[in-house]
Tab-separated table of C-alpha atoms in Angstrom:
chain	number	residue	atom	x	y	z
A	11	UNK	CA	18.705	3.501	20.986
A	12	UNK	CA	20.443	0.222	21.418
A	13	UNK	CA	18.270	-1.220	24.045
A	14	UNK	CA	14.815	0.469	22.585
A	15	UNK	CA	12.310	-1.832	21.176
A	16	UNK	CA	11.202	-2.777	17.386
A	17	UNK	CA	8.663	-4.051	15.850
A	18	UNK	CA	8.871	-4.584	11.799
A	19	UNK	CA	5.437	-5.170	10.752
A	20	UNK	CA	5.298	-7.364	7.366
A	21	UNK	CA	8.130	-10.341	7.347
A	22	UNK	CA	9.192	-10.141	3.248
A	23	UNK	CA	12.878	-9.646	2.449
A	24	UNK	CA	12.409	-6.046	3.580
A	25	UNK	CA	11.314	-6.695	6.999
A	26	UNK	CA	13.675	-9.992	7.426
A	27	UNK	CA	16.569	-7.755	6.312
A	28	UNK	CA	15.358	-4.626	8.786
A	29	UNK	CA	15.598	-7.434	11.977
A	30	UNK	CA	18.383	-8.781	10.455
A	31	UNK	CA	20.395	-5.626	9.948
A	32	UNK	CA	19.457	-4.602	13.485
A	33	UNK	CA	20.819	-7.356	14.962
A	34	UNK	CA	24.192	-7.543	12.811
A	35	UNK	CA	24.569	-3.794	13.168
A	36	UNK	CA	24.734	-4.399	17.648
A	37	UNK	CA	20.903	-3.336	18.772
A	38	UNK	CA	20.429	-5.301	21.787
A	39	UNK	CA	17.206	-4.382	22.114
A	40	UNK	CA	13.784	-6.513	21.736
A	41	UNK	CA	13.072	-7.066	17.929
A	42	UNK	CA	9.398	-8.083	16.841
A	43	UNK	CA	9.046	-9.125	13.162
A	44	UNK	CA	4.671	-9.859	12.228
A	45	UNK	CA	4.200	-11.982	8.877
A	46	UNK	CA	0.393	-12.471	7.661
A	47	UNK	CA	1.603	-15.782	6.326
A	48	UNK	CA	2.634	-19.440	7.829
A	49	UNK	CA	5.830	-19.712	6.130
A	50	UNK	CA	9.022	-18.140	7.775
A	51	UNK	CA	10.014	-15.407	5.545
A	52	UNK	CA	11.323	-16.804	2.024
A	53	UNK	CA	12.164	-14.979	-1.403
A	54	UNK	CA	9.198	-14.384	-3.836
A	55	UNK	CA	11.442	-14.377	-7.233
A	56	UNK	CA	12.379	-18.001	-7.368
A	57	UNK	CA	8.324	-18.477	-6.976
A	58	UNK	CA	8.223	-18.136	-11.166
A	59	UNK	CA	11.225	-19.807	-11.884
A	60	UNK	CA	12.606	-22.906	-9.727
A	61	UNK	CA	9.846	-23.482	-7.020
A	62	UNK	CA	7.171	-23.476	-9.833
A	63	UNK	CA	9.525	-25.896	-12.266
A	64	UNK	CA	9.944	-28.320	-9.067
A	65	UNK	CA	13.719	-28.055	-8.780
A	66	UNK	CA	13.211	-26.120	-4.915
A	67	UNK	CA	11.423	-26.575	-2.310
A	68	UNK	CA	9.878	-23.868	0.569
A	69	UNK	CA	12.989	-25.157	2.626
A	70	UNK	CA	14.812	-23.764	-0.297
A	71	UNK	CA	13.200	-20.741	-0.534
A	72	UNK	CA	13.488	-19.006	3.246
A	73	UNK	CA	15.726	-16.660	3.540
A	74	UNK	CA	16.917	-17.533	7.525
A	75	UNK	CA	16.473	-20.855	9.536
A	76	UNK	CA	13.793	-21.169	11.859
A	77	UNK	CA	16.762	-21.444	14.844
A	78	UNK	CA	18.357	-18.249	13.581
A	79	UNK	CA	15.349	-16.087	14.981
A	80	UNK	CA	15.552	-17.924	18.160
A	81	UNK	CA	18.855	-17.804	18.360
A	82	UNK	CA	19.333	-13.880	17.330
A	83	UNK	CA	16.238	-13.161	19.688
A	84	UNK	CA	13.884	-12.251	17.563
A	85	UNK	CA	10.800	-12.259	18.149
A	86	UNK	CA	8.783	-13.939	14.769
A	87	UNK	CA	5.571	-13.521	14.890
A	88	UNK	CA	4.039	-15.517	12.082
A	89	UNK	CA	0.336	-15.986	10.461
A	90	UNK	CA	-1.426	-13.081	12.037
A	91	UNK	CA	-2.191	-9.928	10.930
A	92	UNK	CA	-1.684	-6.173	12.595
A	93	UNK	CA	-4.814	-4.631	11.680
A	94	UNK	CA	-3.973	-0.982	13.202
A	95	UNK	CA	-1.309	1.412	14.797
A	96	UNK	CA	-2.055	3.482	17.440
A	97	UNK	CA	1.078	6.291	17.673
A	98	UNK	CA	-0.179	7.694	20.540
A	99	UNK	CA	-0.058	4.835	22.737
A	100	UNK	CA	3.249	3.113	20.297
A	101	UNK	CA	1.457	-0.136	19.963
A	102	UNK	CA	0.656	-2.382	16.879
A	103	UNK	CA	-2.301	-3.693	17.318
A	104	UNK	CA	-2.699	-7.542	16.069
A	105	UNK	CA	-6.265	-9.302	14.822
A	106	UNK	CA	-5.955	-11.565	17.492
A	107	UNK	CA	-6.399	-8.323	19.977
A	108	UNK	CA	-3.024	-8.542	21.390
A	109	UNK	CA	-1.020	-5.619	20.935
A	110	UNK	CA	2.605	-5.337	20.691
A	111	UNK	CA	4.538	-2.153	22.149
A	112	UNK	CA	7.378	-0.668	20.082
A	113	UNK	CA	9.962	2.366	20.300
A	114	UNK	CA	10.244	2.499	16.860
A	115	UNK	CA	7.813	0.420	14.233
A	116	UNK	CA	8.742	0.039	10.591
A	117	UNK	CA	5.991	-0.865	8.145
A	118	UNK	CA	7.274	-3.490	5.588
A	119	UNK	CA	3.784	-4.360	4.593
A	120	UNK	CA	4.789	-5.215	0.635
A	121	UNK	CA	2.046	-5.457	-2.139
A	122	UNK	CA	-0.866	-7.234	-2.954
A	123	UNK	CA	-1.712	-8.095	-6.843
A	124	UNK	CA	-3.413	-5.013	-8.560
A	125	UNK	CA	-7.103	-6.878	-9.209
A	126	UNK	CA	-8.630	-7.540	-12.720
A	127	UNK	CA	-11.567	-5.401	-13.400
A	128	UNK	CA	-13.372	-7.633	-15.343
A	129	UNK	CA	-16.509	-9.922	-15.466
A	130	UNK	CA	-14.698	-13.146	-14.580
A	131	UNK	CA	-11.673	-12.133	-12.892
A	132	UNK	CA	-12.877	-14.760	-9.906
A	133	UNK	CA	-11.193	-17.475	-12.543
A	134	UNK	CA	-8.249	-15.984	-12.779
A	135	UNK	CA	-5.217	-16.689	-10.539
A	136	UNK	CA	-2.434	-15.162	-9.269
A	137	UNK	CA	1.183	-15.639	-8.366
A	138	UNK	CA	2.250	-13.919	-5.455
A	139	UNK	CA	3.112	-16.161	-2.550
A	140	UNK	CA	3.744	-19.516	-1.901
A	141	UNK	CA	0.304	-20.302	-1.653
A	142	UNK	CA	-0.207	-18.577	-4.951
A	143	UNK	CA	2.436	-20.827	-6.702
A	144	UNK	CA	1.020	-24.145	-4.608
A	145	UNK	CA	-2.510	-23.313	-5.987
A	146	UNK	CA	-0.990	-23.068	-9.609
A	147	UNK	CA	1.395	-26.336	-9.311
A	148	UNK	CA	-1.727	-28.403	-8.210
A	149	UNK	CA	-3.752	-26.971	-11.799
A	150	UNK	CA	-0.300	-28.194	-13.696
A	151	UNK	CA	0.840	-31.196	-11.820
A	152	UNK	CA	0.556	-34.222	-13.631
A	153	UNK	CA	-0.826	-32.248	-16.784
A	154	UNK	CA	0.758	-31.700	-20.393
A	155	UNK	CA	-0.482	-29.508	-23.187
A	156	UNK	CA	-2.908	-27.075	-21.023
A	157	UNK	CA	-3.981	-24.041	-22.746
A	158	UNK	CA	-2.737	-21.645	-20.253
A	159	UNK	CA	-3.424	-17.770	-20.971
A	160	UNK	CA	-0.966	-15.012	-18.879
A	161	UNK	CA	-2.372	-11.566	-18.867
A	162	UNK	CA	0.469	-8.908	-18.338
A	163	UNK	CA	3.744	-9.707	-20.145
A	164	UNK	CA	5.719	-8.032	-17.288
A	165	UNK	CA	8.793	-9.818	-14.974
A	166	UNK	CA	6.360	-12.009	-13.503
A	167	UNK	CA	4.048	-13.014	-16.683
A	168	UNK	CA	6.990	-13.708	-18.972
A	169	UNK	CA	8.739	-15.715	-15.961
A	170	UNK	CA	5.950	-17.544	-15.532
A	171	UNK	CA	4.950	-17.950	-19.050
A	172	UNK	CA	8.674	-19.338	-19.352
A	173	UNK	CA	8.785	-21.608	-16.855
A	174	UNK	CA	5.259	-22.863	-18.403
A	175	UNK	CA	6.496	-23.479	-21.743
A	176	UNK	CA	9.428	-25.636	-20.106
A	177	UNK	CA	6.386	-28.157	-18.581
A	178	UNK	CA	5.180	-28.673	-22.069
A	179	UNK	CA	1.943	-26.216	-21.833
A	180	UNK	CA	0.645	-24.129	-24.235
A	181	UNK	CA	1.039	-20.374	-23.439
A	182	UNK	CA	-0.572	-17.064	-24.450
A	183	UNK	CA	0.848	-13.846	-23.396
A	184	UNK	CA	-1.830	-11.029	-23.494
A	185	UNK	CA	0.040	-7.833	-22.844
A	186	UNK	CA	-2.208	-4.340	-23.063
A	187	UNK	CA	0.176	-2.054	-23.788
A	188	UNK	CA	2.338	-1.625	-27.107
A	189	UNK	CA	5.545	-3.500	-25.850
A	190	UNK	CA	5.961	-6.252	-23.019
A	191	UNK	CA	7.801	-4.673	-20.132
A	192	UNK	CA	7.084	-1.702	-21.220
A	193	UNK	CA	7.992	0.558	-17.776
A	194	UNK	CA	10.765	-1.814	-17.570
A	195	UNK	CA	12.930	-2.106	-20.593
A	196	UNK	CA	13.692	-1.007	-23.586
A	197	UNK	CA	12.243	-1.626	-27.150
A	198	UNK	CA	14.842	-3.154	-28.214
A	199	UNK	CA	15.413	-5.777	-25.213
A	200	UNK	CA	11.529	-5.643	-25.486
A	201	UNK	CA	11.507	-7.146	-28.757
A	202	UNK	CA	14.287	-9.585	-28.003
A	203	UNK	CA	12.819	-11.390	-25.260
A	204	UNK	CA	9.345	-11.513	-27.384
A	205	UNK	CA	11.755	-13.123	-30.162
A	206	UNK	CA	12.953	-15.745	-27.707
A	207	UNK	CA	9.407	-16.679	-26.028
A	208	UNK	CA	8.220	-16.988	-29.818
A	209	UNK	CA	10.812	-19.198	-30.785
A	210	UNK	CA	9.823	-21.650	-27.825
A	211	UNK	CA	6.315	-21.826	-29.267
A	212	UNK	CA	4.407	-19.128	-26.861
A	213	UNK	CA	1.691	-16.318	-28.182
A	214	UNK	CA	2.294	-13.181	-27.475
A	215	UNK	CA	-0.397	-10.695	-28.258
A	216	UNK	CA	0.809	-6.912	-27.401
A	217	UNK	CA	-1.327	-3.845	-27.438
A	218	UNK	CA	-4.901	-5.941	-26.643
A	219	UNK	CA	-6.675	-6.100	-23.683
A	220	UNK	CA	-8.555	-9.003	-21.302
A	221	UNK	CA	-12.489	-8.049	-21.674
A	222	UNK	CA	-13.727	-11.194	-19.584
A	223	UNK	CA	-13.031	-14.042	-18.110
A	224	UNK	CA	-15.406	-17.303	-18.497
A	225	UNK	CA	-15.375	-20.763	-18.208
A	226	UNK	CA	-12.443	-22.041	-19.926
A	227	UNK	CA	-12.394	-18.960	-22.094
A	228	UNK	CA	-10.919	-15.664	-22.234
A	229	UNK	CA	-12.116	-12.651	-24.060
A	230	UNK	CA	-9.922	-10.185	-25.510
A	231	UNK	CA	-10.643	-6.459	-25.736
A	232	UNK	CA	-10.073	-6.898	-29.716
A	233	UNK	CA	-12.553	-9.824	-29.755
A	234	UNK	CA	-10.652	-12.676	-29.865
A	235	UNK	CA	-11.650	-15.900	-27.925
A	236	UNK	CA	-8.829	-17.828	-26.417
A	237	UNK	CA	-9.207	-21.476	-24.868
A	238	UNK	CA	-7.632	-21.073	-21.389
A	239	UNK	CA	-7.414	-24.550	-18.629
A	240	UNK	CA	-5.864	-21.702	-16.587
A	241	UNK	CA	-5.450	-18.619	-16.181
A	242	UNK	CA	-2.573	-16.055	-14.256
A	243	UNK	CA	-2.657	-12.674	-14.174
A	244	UNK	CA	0.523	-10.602	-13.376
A	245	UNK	CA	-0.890	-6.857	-14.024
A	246	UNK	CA	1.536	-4.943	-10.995
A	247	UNK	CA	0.368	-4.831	-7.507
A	248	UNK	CA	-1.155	-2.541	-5.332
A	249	UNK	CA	0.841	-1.589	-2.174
A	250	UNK	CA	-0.221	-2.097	1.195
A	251	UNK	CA	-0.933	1.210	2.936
A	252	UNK	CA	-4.203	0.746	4.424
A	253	UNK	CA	-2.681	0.852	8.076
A	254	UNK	CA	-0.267	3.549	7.592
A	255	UNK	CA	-3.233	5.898	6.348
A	256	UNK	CA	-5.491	4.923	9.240
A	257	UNK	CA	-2.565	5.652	11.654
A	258	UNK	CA	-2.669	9.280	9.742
A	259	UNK	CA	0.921	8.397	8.234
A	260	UNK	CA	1.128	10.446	4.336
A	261	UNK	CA	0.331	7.857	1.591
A	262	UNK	CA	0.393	8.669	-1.961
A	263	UNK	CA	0.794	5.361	-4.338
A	264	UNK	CA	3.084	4.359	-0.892
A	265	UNK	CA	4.033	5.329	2.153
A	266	UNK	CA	5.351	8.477	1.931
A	267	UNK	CA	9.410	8.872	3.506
A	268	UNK	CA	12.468	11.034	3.847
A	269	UNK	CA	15.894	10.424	2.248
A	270	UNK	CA	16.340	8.331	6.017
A	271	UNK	CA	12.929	6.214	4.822
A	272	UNK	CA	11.250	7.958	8.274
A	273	UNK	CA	7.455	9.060	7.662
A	274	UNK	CA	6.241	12.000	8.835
A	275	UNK	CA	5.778	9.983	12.816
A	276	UNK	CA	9.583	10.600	13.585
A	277	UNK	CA	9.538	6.898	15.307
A	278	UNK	CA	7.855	4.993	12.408
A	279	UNK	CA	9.646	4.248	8.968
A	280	UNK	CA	8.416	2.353	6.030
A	281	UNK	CA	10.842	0.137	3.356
A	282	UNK	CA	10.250	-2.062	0.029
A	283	UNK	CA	7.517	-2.366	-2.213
A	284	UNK	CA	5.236	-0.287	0.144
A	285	UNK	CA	7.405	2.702	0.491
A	286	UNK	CA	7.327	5.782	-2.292
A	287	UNK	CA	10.869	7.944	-1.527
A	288	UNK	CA	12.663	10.392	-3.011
A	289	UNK	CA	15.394	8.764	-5.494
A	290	UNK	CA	18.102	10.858	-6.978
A	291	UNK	CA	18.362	8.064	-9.582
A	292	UNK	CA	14.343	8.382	-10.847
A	293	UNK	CA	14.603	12.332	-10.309
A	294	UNK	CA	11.627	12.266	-7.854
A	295	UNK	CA	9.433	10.069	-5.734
A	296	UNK	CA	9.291	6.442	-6.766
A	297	UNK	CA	8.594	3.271	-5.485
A	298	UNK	CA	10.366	0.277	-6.279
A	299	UNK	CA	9.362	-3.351	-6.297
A	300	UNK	CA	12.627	-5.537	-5.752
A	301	UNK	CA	14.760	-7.456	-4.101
A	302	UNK	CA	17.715	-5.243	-4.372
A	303	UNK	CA	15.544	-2.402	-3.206
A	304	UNK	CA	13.972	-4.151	-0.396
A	305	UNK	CA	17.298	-5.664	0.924
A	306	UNK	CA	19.387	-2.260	0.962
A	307	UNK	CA	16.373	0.108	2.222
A	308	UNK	CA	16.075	-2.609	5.293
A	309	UNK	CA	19.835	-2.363	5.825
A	310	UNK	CA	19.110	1.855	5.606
A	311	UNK	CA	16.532	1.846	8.335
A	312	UNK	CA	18.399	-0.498	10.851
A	313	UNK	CA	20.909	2.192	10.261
A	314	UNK	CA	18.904	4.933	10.458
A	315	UNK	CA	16.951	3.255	13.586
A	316	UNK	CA	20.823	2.961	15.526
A	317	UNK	CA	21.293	6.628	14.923
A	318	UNK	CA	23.276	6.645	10.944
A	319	UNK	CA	22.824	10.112	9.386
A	320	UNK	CA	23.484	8.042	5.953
A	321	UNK	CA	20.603	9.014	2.998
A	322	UNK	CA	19.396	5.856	1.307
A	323	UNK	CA	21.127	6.819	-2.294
A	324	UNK	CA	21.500	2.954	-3.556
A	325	UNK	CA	21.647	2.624	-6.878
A	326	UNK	CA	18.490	0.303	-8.743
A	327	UNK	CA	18.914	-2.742	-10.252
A	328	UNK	CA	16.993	-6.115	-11.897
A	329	UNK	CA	17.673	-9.652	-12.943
A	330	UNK	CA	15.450	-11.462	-14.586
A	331	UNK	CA	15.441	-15.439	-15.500
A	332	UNK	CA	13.331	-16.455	-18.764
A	333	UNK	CA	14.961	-19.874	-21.038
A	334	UNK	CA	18.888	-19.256	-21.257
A	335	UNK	CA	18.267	-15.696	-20.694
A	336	UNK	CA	19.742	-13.836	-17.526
A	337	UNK	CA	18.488	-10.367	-18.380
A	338	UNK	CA	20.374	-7.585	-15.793
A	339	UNK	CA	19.743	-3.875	-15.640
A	340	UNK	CA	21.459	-1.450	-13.604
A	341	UNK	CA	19.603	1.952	-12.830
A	342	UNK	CA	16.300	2.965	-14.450
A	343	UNK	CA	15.932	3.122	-17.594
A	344	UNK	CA	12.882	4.128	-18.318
A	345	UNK	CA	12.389	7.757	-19.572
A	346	UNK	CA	15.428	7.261	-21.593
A	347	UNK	CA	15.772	9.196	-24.993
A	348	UNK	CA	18.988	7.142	-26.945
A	349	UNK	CA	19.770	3.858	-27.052
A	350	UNK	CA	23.171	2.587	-28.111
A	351	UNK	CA	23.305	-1.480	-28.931
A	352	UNK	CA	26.661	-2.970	-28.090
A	353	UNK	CA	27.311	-6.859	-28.585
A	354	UNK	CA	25.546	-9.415	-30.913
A	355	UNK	CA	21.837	-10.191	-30.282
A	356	UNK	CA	21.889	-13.121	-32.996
A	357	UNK	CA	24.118	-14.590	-30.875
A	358	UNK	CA	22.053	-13.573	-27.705
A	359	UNK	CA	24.517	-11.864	-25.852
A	360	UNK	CA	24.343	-7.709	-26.136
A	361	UNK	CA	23.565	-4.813	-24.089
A	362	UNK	CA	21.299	-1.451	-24.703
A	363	UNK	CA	22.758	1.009	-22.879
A	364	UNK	CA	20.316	4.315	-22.499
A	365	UNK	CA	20.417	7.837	-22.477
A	366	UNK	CA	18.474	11.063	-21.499
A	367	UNK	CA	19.996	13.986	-22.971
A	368	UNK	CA	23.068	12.289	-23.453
A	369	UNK	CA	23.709	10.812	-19.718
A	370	UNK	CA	23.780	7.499	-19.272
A	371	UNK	CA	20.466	6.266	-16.852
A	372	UNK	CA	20.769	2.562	-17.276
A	373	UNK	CA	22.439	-0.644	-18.903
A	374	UNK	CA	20.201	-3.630	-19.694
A	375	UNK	CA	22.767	-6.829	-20.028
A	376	UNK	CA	21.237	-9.592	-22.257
A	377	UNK	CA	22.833	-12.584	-21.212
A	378	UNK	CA	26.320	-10.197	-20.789
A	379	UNK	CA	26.955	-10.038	-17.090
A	380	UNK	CA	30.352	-7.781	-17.265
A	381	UNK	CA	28.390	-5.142	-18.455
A	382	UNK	CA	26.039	-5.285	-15.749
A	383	UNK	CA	29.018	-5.437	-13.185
A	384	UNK	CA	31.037	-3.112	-14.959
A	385	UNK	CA	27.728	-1.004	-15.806
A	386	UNK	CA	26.569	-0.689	-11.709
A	387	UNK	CA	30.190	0.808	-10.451
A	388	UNK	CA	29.990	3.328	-13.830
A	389	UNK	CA	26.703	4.426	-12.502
A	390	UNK	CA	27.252	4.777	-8.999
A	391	UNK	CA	30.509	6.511	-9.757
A	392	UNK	CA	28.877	9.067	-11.941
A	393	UNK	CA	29.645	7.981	-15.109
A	394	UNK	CA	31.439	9.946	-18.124
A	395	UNK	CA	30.169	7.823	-20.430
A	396	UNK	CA	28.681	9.113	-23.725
A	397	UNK	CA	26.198	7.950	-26.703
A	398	UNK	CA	29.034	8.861	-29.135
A	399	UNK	CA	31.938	6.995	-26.801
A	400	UNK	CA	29.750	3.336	-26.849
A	401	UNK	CA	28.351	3.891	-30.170
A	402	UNK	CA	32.191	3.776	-31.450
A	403	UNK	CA	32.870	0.476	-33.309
A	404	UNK	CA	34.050	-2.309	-31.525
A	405	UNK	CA	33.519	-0.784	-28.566
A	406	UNK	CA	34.263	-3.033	-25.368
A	407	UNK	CA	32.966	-1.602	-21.833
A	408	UNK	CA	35.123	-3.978	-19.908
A	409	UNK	CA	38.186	-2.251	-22.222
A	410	UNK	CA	37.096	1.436	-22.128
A	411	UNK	CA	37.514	1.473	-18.132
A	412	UNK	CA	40.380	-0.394	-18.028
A	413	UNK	CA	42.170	2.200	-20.003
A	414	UNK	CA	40.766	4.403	-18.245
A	415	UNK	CA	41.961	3.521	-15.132
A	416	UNK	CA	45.583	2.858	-16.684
């Protein structure tokens, strides 16, 4: 399998890390990695924070040099699209007509933003890639005090909205649901982070829709008229699955895979935000848009591509930049039923560590980064951690397991 041939369709951090992995893990055979986009592969999450706020560059952003593909021989195939798979035959077939022959082919295809439907929506903008971002600097650059509306107060609308705020805009949040991040976090880090954005001067309207989108306007579901220069939307994304259905793979909100992140084509796999697996941690099939999840899966499949009989059991986690906040959560922590509050949130440093029926799913660290370390080895470990152990006063997580290991 050493010497057999790859080709990683989509060049994100999944598919950089799947060539990557292959390489540092000894397969000397060819490696092909296709990206739809000009840029050598580069992180997205720095794309609302620093590259927006003009403190990084592209050259800042990519995740190898240009002479490390060269150098590792791989093959980087960049600005062109595969448009089909045929199994049969084992060959990706490019929009240019070329194809490219494979032994095994691993779809890392990503997401593209879920679109607005709305009257309008051809106003609104989003922020995605680097092209996104570019189109979005060029609207800001050189501006101050732009009415700038965000609909979806998720990671990416509150980053943005953030790094907005910082350029001396003015910023509306418009958030559907009840509670910003609502799948994400909860209430109580919720309401926290909507207490900080607040305090910096930005709107944030919860549980109201976006009805249209006109001219230097935006209508809201509850009638209200905002004044918008510009508009984002970050509403969740859609994943990219078109070519994996056409080439008969299982798709269902993802590409359907094993516990080895193989589809139901024993040569093809499928990793990051395009991939829906089987996750001991969620208690059923779930896909998972981040970096984390995108960076381990890759390393899985290289694995799992070289012969490894290893499951892909990694544990979730988040980080998320907004002001002086460095929000962390380890595991998933939605679907929890108990919350216990440890630390001081009017200082701005606490955790919520959650519960379903009484085992711990999930620590969200507010600007406390011990008990995001601390809370990641508990929860891979299999934690014994109860609501009535952190709920005790003064209790100190960093403490507890040192006694405990004593």
């Amino acid at each position: 399998m050493r010497g057999e041939s790859v080709v990683v369709v989509g060049a994100g951090q999944a598919g950089c890390q799947v060539a990557v992995s292959l390489r540092e893990q000894g397969h000397r055979g060819p490696i092909t990695l296709i990206g739809d986009e000009q840029a050598a592969p580069y992180q997205r999450p720095p794309l609302t924070k620093a590259y927006l706020a003009g403190e990084t560059d592209l050259a800042g952003l990519v995740l190898r040099q240009d002479s490390f593909y060269e150098d590792s021989g791989i093959k980087l195939i960049r600005n062109e699209r595969v448009i089909g798979v045929d199994r049969q035959a084992r060959v990706a077939v490019l929009g240019c007509a070329r194809t490219v022959s494979y032994d095994h082919l691993v779809f890392a295809t990503g997401a593209r933003p879920r679109p607005l439907p709305i009257p309008g929506a051809e106003h609104v903008l989003n922020l995605r890639t680097v092209a996104d971002a570019d189109a979005i600097k060029q609207r800001l650059d050189g501006q101050i005090g732009l009415d700038v509306v965000v609909i979806g107060g998720g990671f990416i609308g509150l980053e943005f909205a953030a790094v907005v705020r910082k350029l001396r805009h003015e910023v509306t949040v418009v958030e559907a649901q009840p509670q910003v991040m609502q799948r994400a976090v909860s209430a109580e880090t919720a309401q926290h982070l909507v207490n900080r954005h607040r305090s910096e001067g930005v709107q944030i309207l919860t549980g109201t829709g976006v009805a249209a989108v006109r001219e230097g306007l935006v209508e809201l579901t509850d009638g209200t008229v905002l004044v918008a220069d510009l508009v984002v939307a970050g509403i969740g994304v859609v994943p990219n699955t078109e070519i994996a259905q056409r080439a008969g793979l299982t798709v269902d909100n993802g590409i359907v895979v094993d516990a080895h992140l193989g589809t139901v084509d024993p040569r093809i796999y499928a990793v990051g935000d395009c991939a829906r697996f089987a996750s001991t941690h969620a208690g059923g099939l779930i896909r998972l848009e981040s970096v984390q999840n995108a960076t381990d899966q890759g390393t899985t499949v290289a694995s799992a591509i070289l012969g490894s009989a290893e499951p892909y059991t990694a544990l979730p986690w988040f980080w998320s930049d907004q002001y002086d906040v460095k929000l962390q959560t380890a595991g998933l922590t939605n679907g929890h039923d108990r919350t216990v509050l440890v630390g001081d949130p009017a200082e701005g440093r606490f955790s919520v560590f959650c519960f379903k029926n009484d085992r711990l799913i999930g620590i969200e660290a507010y600007n406390r980064p011990i008990d995001f370390l601390m809370g990641r080895r508990i929860l891979e470990s299999g934690n014994a951690l109860t609501p009535e152990i952190v709920a005790q006063p003064g209790f100190d997580l960093r403490a507890s397991q040192q006694q405990k290991a004593a």
